[in-house]
Coordinates of C-alpha atoms and ligand atoms in Angstrom, one line a residue:
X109 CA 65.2 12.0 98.5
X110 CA 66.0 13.0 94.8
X111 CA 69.5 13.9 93.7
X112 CA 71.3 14.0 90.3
X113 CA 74.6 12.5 89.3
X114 CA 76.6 14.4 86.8
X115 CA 79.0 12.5 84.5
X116 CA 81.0 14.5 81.8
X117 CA 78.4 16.2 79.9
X118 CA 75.5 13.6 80.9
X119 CA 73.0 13.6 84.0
X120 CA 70.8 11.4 85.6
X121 CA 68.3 11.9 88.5
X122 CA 67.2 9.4 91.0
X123 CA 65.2 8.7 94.0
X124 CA 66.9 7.3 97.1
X125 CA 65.7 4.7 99.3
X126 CA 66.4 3.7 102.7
X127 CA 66.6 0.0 103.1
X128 CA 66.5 -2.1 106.1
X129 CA 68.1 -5.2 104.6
X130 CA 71.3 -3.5 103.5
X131 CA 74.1 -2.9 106.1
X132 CA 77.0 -1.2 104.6
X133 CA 77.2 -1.1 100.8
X134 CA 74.7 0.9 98.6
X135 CA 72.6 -0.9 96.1
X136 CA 72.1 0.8 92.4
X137 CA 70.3 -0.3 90.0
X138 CA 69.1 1.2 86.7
X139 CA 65.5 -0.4 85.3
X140 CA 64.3 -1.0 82.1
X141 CA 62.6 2.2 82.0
X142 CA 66.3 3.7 82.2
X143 CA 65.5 5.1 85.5
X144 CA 68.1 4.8 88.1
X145 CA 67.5 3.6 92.0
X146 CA 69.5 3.7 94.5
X147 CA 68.9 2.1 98.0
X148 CA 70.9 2.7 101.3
X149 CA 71.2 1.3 104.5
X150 CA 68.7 3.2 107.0
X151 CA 70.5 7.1 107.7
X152 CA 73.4 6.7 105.4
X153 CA 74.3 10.6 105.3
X154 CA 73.5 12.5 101.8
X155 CA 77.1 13.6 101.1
X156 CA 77.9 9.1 101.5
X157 CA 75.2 8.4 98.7
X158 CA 76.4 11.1 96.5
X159 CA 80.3 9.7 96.1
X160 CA 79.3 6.2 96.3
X161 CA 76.9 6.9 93.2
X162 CA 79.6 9.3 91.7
X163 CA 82.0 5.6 91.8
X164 CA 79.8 4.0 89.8
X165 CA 79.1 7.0 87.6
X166 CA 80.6 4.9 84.4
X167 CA 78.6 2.0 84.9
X168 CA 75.7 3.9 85.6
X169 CA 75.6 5.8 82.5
X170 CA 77.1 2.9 80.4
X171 CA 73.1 0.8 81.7
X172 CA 71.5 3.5 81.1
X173 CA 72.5 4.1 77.1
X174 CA 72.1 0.2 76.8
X175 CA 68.6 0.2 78.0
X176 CA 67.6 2.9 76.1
X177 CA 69.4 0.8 72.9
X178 CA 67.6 -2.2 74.2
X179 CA 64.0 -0.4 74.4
X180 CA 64.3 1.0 70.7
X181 CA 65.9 -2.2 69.4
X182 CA 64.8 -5.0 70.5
X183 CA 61.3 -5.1 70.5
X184 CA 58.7 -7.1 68.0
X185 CA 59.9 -6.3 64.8
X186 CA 59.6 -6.4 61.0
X187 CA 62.4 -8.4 60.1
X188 CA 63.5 -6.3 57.4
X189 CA 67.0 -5.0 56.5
X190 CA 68.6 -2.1 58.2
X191 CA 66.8 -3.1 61.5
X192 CA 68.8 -4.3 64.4
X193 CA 68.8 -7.7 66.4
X194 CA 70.7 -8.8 69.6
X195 CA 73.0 -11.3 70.1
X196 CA 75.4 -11.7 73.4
X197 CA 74.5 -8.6 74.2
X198 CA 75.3 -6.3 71.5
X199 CA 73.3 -5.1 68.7
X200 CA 73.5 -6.3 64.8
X201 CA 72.0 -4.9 61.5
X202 CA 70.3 -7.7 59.7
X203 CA 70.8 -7.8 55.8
X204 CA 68.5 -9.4 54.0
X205 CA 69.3 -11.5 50.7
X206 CA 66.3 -13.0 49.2
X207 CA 67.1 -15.5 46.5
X208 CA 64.7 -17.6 45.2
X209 CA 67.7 -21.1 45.2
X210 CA 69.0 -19.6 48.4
X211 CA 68.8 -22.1 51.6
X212 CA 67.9 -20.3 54.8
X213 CA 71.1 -19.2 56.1
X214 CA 72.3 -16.6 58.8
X215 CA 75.7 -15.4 58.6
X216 CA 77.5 -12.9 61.3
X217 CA 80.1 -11.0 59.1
X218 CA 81.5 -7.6 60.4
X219 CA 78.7 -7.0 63.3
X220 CA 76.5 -7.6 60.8
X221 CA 73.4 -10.4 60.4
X222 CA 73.3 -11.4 56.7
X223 CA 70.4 -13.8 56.2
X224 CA 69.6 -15.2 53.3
X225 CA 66.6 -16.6 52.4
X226 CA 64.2 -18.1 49.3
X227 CA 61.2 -15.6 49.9
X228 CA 62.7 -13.3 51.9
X229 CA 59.4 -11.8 54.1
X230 CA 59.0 -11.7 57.3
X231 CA 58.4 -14.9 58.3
X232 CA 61.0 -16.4 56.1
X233 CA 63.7 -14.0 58.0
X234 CA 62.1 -14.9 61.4
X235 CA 62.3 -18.8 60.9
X236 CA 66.3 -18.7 59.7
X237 CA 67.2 -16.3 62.5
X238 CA 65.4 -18.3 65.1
X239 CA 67.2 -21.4 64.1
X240 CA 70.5 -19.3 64.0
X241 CA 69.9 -18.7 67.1
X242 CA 69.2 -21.9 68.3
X243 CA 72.2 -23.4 67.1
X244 CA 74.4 -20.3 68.1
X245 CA 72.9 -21.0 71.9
X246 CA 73.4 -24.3 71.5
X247 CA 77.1 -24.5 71.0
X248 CA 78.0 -21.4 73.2
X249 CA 75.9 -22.7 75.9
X250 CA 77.9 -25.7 75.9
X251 CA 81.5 -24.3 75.7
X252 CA 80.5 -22.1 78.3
X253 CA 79.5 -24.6 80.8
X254 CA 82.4 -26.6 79.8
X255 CA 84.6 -24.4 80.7
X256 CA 82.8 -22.9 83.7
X257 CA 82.5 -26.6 85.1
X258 CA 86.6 -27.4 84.8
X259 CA 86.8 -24.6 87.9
X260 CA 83.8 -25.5 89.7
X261 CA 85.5 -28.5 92.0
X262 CA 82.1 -29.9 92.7
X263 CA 81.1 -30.6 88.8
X264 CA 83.6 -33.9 87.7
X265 CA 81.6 -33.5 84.3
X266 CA 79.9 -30.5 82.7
X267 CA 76.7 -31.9 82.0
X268 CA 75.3 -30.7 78.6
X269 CA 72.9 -28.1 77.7
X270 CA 69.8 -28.4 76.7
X271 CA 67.2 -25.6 74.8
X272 CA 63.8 -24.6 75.6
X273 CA 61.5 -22.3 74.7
X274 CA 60.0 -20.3 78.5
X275 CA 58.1 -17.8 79.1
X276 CA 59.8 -16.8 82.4
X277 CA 62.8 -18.5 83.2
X278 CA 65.9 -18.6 82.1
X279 CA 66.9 -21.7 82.9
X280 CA 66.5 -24.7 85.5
X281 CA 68.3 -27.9 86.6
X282 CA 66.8 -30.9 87.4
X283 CA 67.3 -33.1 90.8
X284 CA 69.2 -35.4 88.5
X285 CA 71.6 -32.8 86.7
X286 CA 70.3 -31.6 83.7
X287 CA 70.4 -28.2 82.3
X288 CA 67.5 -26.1 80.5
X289 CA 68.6 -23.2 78.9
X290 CA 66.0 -20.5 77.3
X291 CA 67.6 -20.4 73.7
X292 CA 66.7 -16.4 73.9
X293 CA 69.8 -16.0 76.7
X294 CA 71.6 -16.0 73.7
X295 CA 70.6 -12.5 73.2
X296 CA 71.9 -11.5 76.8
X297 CA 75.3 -10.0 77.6
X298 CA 78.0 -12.3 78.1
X299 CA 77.7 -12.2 82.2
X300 CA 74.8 -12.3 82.3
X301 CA 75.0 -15.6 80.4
X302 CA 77.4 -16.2 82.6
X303 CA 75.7 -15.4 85.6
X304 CA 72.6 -18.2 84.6
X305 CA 75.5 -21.1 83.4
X306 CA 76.8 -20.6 87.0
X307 CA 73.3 -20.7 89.0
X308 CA 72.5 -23.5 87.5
X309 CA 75.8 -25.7 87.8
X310 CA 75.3 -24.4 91.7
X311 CA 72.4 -26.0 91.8
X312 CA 74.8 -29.8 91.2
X313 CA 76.0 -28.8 94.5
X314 CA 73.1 -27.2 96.3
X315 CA 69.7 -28.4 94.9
X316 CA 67.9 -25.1 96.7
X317 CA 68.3 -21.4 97.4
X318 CA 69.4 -21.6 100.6
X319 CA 72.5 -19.3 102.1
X320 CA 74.9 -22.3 101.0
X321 CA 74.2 -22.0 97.6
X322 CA 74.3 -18.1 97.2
X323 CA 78.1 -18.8 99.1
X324 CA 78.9 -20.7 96.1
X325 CA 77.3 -18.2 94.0
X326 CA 79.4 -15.1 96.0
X327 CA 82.9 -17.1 95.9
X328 CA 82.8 -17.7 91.8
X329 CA 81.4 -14.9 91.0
X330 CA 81.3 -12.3 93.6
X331 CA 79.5 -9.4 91.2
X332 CA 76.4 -12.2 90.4
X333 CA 73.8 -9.8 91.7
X334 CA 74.2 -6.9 89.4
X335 CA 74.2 -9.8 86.4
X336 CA 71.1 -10.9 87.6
X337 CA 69.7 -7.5 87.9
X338 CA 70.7 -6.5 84.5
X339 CA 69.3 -9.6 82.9
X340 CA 65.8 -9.1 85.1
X341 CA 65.6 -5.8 83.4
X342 CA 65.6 -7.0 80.4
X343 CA 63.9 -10.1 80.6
X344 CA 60.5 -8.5 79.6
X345 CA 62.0 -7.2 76.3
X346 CA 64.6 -10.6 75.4
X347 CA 61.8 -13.3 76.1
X348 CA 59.1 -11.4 73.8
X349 CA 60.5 -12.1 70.2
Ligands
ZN437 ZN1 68.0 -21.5 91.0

């Protein structure tokens, strides 16, 4: 079935799809592609899927304009001025300031990314930014997890952060505690950030995936799945630069 939500002056079709898993709620997603899904429990009645997608109608259209930022944005670049890089989420203009007795430097002033740097090309820019970056993920990562950890009652001490470089995860604890982060998450909104900080220090608790630990996951942070499908749909495009 194919319908078409209408919010203010914008419209978006989409396909419908019964699902045997789901009992009462609907399930929407939008995908990278800016295409927008919506699955419903087996003979959920037309007029039902129309106001339940009309609810989410903001949202909706608030994913869909990101994605379509996110497609024309963040993919591999130049590194020149005037184009745009992500961090927590949001998109900044990098400036570029090539000075010959300049140290490589990144500054965030004013939702813009001022880097300065002695040569200035491309690889220059890249090198600064990524350790900008690193640092950036570093520190948030840890404040964040910090500060997650003081309301998690299982977690006596947040354990600390560490970065790596993966192809395909975002991050991972270990039997013993520890915490990988992908320094790109950095680039991710803020719940979705959120979203991985939280999995993880579920996994001091629960060392699985089994229907304890997503009852941990449900009762801190009850709206975890639309995180994680956000983040999914951008994984392909955050993990590439
Ligand atoms: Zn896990």
């Amino acid at each position: 079935m194919r319908l078409t939500l209408r919010y203010g002056s914008k419209s978006a079709e989409y396909d419908v799809r019964e699902s045997a898993r789901l009992t009462a709620k609907l399930r929407i997603h939008v995908e990278p592609s800016g295409a927008l899904v919506v699955e419903a429990p087996v003979g959920t009645p037309e007029n039902k899927i129309r106001a339940g997608v009309q609810k989410r109608a903001r949202w909706i259209m608030d994913h869909i304009d990101r994605f379509e930022d996110y497609r024309r944005h963040a993919l591999p670049r130049d590194y020149c001025s005037g184009e745009t890089h992500f961090y927590l989420g949001r998109r900044h203009k990098l400036k570029i300031i090539a000075e010959p007795s300049a140290m490589r430097s990144v500054r965030l002033i004013a939702g813009r990314l001022e880097v300065s740097a002695p040569v200035g090309d491309a690889d220059d820019i890249k090198l600064a930014l990524q350790r900008w970056y690193r640092q950036r993920a570093l520190s948030y990562f840890n404040l964040r997890t910090a500060r997650l950890a003081a309301e998690l009652p299982w977690v006596e001490i947040a354990p600390p952060v560490k970065l790596l470089k993966m192809k395909r995860y975002w991050g991972s604890c270990s039997p013993h505690g520890a915490i990988t982060l992908n320094p790109a998450l950095i680039k991710a909104p803020v719940h979705c950030v959120e979203y991985v900080l939280l999995h993880e220090l579920c996994h001091l608790a629960e060392h699985n995936h089994s229907p304890r630990f997503y009852a941990l996951l449900d009762r801190h942070m009850p709206e975890w799945r639309e995180a994680k499908d956000e983040l999914d749909s951008l994984s392909e495009m955050l993990l590439i630069v």
